[in-house]
Coordinates of C-alpha atoms and ligand atoms in Angstrom, one line a residue:
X30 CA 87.4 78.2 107.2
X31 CA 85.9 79.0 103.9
X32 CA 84.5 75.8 101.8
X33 CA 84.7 76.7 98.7
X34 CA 86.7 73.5 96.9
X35 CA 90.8 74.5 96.4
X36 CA 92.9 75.3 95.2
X37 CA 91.6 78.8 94.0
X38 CA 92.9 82.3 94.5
X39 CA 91.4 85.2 95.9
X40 CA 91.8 88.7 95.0
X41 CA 90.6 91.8 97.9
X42 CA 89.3 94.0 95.8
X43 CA 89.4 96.8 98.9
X44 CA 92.9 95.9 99.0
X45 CA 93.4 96.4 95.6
X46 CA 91.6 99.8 95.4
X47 CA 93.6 100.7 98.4
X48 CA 97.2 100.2 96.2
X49 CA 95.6 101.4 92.9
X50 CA 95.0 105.0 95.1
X51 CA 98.1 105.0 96.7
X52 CA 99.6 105.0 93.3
X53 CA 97.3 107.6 92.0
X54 CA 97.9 109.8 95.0
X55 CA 101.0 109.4 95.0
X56 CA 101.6 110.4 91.1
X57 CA 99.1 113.1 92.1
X58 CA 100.8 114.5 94.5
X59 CA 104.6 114.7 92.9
X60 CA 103.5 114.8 89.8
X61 CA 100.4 115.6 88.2
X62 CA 101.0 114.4 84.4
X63 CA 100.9 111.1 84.5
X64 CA 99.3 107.8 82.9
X65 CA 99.3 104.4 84.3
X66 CA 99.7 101.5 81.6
X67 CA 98.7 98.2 83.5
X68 CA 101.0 95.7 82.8
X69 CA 99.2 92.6 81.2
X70 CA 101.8 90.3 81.3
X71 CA 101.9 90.4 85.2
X72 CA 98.3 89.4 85.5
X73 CA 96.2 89.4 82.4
X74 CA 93.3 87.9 84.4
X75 CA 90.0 89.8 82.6
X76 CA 88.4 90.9 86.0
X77 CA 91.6 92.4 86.6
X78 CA 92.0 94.3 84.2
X79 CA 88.9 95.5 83.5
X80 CA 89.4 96.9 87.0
X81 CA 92.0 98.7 86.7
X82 CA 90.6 100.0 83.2
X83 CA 88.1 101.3 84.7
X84 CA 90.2 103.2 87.3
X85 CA 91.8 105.1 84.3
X86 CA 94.5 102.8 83.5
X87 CA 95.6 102.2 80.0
X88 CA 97.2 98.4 78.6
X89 CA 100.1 97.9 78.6
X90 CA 101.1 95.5 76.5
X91 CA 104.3 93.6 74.4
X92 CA 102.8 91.2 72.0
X93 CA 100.3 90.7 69.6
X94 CA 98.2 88.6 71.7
X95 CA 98.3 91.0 74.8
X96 CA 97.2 93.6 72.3
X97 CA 94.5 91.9 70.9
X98 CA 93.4 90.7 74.5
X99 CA 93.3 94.3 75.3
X100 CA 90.9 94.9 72.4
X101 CA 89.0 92.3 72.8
X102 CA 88.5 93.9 76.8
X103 CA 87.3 96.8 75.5
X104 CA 90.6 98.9 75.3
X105 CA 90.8 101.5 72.6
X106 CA 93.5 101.6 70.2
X107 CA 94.2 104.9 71.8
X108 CA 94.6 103.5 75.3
X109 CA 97.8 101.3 74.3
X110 CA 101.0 101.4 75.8
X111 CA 102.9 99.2 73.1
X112 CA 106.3 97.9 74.4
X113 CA 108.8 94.8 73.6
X114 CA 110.1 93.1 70.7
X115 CA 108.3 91.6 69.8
X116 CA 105.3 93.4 68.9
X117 CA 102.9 92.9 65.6
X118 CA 103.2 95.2 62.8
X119 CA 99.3 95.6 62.2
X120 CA 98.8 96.4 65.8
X121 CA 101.9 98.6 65.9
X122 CA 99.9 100.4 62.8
X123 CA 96.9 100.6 64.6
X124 CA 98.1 101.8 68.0
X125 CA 100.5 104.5 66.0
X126 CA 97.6 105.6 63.6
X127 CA 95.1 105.8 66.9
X128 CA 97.6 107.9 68.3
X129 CA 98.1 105.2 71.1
X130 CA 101.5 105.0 73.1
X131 CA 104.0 103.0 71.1
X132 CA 107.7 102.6 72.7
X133 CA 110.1 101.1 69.4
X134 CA 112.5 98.8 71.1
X135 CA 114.4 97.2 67.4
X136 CA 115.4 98.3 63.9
X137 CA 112.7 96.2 62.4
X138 CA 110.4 98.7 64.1
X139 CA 112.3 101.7 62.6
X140 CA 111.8 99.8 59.0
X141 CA 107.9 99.2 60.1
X142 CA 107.7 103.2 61.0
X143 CA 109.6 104.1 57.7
X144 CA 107.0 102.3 55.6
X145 CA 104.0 103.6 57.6
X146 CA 105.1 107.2 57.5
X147 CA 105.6 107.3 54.1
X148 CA 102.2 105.5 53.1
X149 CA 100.9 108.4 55.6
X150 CA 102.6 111.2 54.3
X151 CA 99.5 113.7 55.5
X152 CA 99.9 112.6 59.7
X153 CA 102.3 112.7 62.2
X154 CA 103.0 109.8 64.2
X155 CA 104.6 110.3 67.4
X156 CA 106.7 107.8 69.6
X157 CA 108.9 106.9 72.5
X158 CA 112.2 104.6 71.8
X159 CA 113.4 102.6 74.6
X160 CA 116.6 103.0 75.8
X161 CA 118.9 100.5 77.1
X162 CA 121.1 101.7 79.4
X163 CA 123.8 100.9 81.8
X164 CA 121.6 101.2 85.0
X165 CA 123.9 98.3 86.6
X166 CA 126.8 101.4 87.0
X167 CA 124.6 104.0 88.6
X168 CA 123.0 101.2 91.4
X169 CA 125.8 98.6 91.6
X170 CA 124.7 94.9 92.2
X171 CA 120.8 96.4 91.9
X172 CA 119.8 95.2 88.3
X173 CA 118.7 91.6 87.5
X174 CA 121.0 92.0 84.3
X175 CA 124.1 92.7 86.3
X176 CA 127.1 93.3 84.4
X177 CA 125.9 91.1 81.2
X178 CA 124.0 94.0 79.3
X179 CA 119.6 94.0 79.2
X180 CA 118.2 92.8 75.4
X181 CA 116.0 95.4 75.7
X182 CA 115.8 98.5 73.5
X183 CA 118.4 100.7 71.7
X184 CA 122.2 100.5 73.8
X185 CA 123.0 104.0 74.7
X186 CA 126.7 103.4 75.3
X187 CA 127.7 101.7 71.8
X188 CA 125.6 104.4 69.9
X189 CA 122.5 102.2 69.0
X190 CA 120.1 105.0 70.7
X191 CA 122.3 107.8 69.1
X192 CA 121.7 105.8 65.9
X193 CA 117.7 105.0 65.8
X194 CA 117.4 108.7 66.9
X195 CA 119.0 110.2 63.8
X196 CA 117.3 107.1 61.8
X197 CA 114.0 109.4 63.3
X198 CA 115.0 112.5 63.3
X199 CA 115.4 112.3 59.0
X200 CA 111.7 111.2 58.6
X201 CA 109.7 114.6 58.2
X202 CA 106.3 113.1 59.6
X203 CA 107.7 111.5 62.7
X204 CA 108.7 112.5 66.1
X205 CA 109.7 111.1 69.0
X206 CA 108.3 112.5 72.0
X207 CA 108.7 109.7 74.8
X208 CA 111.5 107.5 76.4
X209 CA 111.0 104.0 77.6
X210 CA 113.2 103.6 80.5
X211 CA 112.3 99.9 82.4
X212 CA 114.5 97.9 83.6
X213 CA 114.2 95.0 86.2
X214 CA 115.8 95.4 89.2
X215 CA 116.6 93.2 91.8
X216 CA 116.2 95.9 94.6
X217 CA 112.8 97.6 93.3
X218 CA 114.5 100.2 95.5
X219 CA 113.8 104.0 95.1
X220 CA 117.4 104.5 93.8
X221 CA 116.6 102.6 90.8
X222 CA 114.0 104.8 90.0
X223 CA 115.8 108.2 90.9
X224 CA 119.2 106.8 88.6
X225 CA 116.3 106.0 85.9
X226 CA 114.9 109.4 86.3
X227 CA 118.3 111.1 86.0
X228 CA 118.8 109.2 82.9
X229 CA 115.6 110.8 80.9
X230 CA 117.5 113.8 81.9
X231 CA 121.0 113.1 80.4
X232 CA 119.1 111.9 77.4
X233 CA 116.8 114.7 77.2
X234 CA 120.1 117.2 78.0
X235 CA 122.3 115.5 75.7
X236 CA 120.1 114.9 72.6
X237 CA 118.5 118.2 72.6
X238 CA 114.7 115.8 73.2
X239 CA 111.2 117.5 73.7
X240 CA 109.2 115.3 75.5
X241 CA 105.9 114.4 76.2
X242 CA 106.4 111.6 78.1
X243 CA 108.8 110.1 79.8
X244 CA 108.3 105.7 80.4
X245 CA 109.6 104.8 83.9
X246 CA 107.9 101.1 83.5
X247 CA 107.4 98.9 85.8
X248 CA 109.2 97.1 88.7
X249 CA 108.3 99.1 91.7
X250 CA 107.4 97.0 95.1
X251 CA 104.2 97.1 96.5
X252 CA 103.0 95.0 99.9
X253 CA 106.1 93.9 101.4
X254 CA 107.2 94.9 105.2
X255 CA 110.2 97.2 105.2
X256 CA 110.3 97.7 101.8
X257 CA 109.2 101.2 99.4
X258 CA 105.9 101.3 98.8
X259 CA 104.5 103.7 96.0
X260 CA 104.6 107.1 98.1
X261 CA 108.4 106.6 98.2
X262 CA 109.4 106.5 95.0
X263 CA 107.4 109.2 93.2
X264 CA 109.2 112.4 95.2
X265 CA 112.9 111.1 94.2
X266 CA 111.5 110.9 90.5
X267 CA 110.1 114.3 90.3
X268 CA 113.0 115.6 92.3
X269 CA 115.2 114.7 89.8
X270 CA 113.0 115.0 87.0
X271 CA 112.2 118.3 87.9
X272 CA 115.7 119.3 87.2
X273 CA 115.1 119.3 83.1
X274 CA 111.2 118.5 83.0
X275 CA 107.9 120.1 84.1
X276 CA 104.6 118.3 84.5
X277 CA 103.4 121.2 82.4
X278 CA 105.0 119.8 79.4
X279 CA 105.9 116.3 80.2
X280 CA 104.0 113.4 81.2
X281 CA 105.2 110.2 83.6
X282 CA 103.8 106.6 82.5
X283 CA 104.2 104.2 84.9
X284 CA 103.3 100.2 84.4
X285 CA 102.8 98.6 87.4
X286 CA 102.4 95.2 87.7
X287 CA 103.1 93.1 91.0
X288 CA 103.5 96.1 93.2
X289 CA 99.4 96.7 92.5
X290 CA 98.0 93.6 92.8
X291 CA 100.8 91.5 95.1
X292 CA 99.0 92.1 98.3
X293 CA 95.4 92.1 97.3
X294 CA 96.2 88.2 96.2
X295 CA 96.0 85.1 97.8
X296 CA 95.8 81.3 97.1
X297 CA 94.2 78.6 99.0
X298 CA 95.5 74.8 99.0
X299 CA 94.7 72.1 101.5
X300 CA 96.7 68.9 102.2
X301 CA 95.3 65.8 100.9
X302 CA 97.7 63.3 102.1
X303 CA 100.6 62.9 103.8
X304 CA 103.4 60.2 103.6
X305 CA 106.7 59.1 105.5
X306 CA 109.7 58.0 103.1
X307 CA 112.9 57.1 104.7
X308 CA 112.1 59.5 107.8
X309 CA 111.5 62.0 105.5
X310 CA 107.5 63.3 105.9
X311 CA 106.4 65.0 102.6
X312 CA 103.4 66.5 102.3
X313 CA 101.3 66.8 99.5
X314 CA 98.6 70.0 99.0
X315 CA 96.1 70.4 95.8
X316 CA 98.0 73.8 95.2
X317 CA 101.3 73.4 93.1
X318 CA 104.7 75.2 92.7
X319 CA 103.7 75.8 89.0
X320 CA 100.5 77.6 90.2
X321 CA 102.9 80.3 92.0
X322 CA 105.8 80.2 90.9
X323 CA 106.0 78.8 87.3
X324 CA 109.8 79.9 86.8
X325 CA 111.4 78.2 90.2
X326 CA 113.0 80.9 91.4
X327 CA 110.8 81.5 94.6
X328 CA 112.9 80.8 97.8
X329 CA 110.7 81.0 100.3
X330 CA 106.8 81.8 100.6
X331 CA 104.4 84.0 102.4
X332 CA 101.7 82.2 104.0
X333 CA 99.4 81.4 106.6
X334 CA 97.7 78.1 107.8
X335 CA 94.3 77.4 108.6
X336 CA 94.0 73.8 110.7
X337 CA 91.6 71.5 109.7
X338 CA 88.4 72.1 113.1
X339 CA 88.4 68.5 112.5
X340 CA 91.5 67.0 113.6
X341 CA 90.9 67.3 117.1
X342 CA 94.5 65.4 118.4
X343 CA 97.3 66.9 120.0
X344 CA 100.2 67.6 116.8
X345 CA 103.7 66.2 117.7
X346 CA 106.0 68.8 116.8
X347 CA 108.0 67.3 113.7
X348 CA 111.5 68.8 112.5
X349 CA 110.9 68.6 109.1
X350 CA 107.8 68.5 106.6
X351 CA 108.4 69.2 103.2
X352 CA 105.2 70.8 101.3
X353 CA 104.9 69.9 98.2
X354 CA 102.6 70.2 95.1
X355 CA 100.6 68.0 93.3
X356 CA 102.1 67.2 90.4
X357 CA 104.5 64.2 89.4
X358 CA 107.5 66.3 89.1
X359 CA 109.8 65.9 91.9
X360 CA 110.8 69.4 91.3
X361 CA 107.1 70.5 92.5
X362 CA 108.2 71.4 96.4
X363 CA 107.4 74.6 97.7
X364 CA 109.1 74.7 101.0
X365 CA 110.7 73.1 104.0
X366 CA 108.8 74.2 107.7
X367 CA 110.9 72.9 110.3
X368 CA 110.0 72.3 113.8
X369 CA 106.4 72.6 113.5
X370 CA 103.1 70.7 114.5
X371 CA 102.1 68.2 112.6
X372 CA 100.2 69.8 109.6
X373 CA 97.7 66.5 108.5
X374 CA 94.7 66.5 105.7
X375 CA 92.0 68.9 105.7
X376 CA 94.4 71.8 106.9
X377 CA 94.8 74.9 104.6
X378 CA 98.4 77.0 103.5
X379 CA 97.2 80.2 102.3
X380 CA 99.6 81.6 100.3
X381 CA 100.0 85.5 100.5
X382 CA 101.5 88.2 97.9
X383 CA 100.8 85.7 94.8
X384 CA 99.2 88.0 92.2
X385 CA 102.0 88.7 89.9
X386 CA 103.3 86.3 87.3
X387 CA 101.3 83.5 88.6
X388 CA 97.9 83.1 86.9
X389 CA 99.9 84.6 83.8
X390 CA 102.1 81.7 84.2
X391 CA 100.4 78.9 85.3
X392 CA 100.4 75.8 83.0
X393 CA 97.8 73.8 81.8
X394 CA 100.1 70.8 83.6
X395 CA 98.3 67.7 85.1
X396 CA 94.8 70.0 86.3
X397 CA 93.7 72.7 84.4
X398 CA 93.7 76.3 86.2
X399 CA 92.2 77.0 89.1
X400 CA 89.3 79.3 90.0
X401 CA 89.9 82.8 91.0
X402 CA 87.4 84.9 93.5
X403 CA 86.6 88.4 94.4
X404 CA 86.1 89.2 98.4
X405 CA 84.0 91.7 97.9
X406 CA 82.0 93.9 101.0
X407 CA 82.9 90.0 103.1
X408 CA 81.8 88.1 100.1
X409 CA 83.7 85.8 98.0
X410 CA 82.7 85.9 93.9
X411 CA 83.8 83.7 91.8
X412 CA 85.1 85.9 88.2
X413 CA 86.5 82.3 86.7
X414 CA 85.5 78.7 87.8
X415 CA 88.1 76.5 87.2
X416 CA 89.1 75.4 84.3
X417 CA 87.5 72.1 82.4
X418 CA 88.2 69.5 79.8
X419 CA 85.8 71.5 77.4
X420 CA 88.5 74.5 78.4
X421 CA 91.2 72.8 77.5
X422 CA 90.1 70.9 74.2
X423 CA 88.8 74.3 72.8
X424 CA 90.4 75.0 69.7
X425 CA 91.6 71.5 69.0
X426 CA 90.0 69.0 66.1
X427 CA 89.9 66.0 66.7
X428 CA 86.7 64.0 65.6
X429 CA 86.6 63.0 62.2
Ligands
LIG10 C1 108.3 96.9 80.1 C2 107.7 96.4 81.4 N1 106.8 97.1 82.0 C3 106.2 96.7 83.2 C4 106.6 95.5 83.8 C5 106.0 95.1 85.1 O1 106.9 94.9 86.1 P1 106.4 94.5 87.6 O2 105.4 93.5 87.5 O3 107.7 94.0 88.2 O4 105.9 95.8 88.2 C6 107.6 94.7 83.2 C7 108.0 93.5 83.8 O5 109.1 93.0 83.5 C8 108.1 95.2 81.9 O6 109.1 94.4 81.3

């Protein structure tokens, strides 16, 4: 058992390297035009990314923040991927004068463009437009948006997409050369990513487009027994992209996210106490819901235990022990194990596949964040202690 003080996550870097390949390879391999646009929202964490920046990844990024977090890492304008709506029109100036990749997902950003172009009457700007799209019809009970429609990007089937396009197509000095087509799924499976493909073709058909890129976003799994991994998806992409596209011409940009860094990521707790409340036993670990699962809508965990050398006793084996966090919110419970030894204090959950949307979305609630580490060649470095007082106070006034 490591000793390090918990809760803290770990991140295996050889892990990590092993999915950042596989995605490369993969691209490589089906289709070699490609850029991958890390998505910072997933894990903004700085040793992260400056990882995967230095694996060739651009940022991929949908705020003003995220962009100037990006900067501030050392990203180029150039090296954007701008997405959302809710992006910031200096940065959207920057990125577009840079010639950095920006994907316009509302009319104010048509409006934004409009202005820039015609202060810039000498350069052309080139960008992508998302699309929203019914992807719920071509991979029924798939999407995460279901039947309700996606808030993301210009509608396809009431026109809005037809719209912003001719909107484009009357400004002289711009072009759009690059479809944004993410959209959550439920299934992550590869026929998500083939409909999305066959989408930039009906687009690309129907529209008369010539692209230079075509945005498949992120979404993808990564990690998880029986399910795609990276070297699945990418030949039912360029199979069908391949029908109206050629590498030659037309770039892929992916934005991974979870499927990159899910595996490579774990956290440690340890149960400090446990307690026995009308014949229920609860007990309680240093880690937190909110550190892993911020939005609540985690069923069930991957982990592993590690029993405290100490406890030497025989466990009973109890029907029910419910783990739960530290915080005083009752709603802090991560899950049920049933019919199990005793777990008692001193023993460790190690929670597996936590990398995306967790340190991005932990709360400064009740203890500040945890500490994250490296295993690198067997050894664990620390690339941010936990969090302090003097963390959390910065930027706040309050002595006279
Ligand atoms: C535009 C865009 N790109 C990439 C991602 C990353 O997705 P994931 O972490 O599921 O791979 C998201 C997540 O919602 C997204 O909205």
């Amino acid at each position: 058992m490591e000793t390090i003080q918990t809760p803290y996550f770990v991140i295996d870097e050889a892990i990590l390297q092993k999915y950042y390949d596989m995605l490369t390879d993969s691209l490589k391999q089906n289709w070699n035009n490609y850029l991958v646009g890390y998505s910072f929202k997933t894990n903004s964490l700085p040793w992260l990314v400056s990882f995967v920046k230095k694996n060739g990844a651009f940022a991929e990024v949908v705020s003003e923040d995220e962009y100037s977090l990006a900067r501030y890492l050392g990203f180029e304008n150039s090296e954007i991927v701008y997405n959302g709506p809710y992006k910031g029109e200096q940065s959207f100036r920057d990125v577009l004068l840079a010639g950095g990749y920006v994907n316009l997902d509302s009319q104010m950003e048509l409006s934004w463009l409009t202005k820039l172009a015609s202060e810039y009457p000498d350069r052309n700007f080139e960008v992508g437009v998302r699309a929203n799209f019914n992807l719920e019809k071509m991979c029924p009970g798939e999407t995460t948006m279901g039947e309700v429609s996606g808030r993301f990007g210009f509608c396809y089937e009431t026109g809005k997409f037809a719209q912003a396009l001719s909107i484009l197509q009357k400004i002289s000095n711009v072009s759009v050369v690059g479809l944004h087509l993410h959209s959550s799924s439920k299934s992550r499976s590869v026929n998500i990513f083939r409909s999305i493909a066959k989408m930039a073709c009906q687009l690309k058909e129907e529209f008369n487009l010539k692209l230079s890129y075509v945005d498949l976003g992120g979404g993808y799994c990564g990690g998880m027994e029986g399910r795609p991994e990276y070297p699945d998806y990418f030949p039912a992409v360029a199979e069908e992209l391949s029908k109206c596209f050629s590498p030659a011409e037309t770039k892929i940009i992916v934005e991974p996210g979870i499927s990159l860094i899910s595996k490579c990521t774990t956290f440690v707790t340890s149960i400090f106490d446990t307690r026995d409340i009308k014949g229920t036993r609860y007990v309680m670990t240093d880690g937190s819901r909110f550190n892993i699962d911020a939005t609540m809508i985690k069923s069930s965990h991957l982990f592993h235990l590690e029993k405290s050398e100490e406890y030497t006793a025989k466990r009973p084996v109890m029907n029910e022990q419910i783990i739960s966090g530290f915080t005083c919110m009752e709603c802090d419970r991560l899950f049920t194990y049933e019919n199990q030894p005793e777990l008692v204090p001193g023993d460790r959950i190690i929670y597996e596949n936590v990398g995306g949307y967790t340190m991005s979305l932990n709360p400064l609630f009740i203890q500040y964040f945890p500490a994250v580490y490296v295993r690198k060649d067997g050894k664990l470095i620390q690339v941010r202690r936990k969090w302090t007082p003097a963390d959390y106070v910065q930027g706040s006034d309050w002595k006279e």
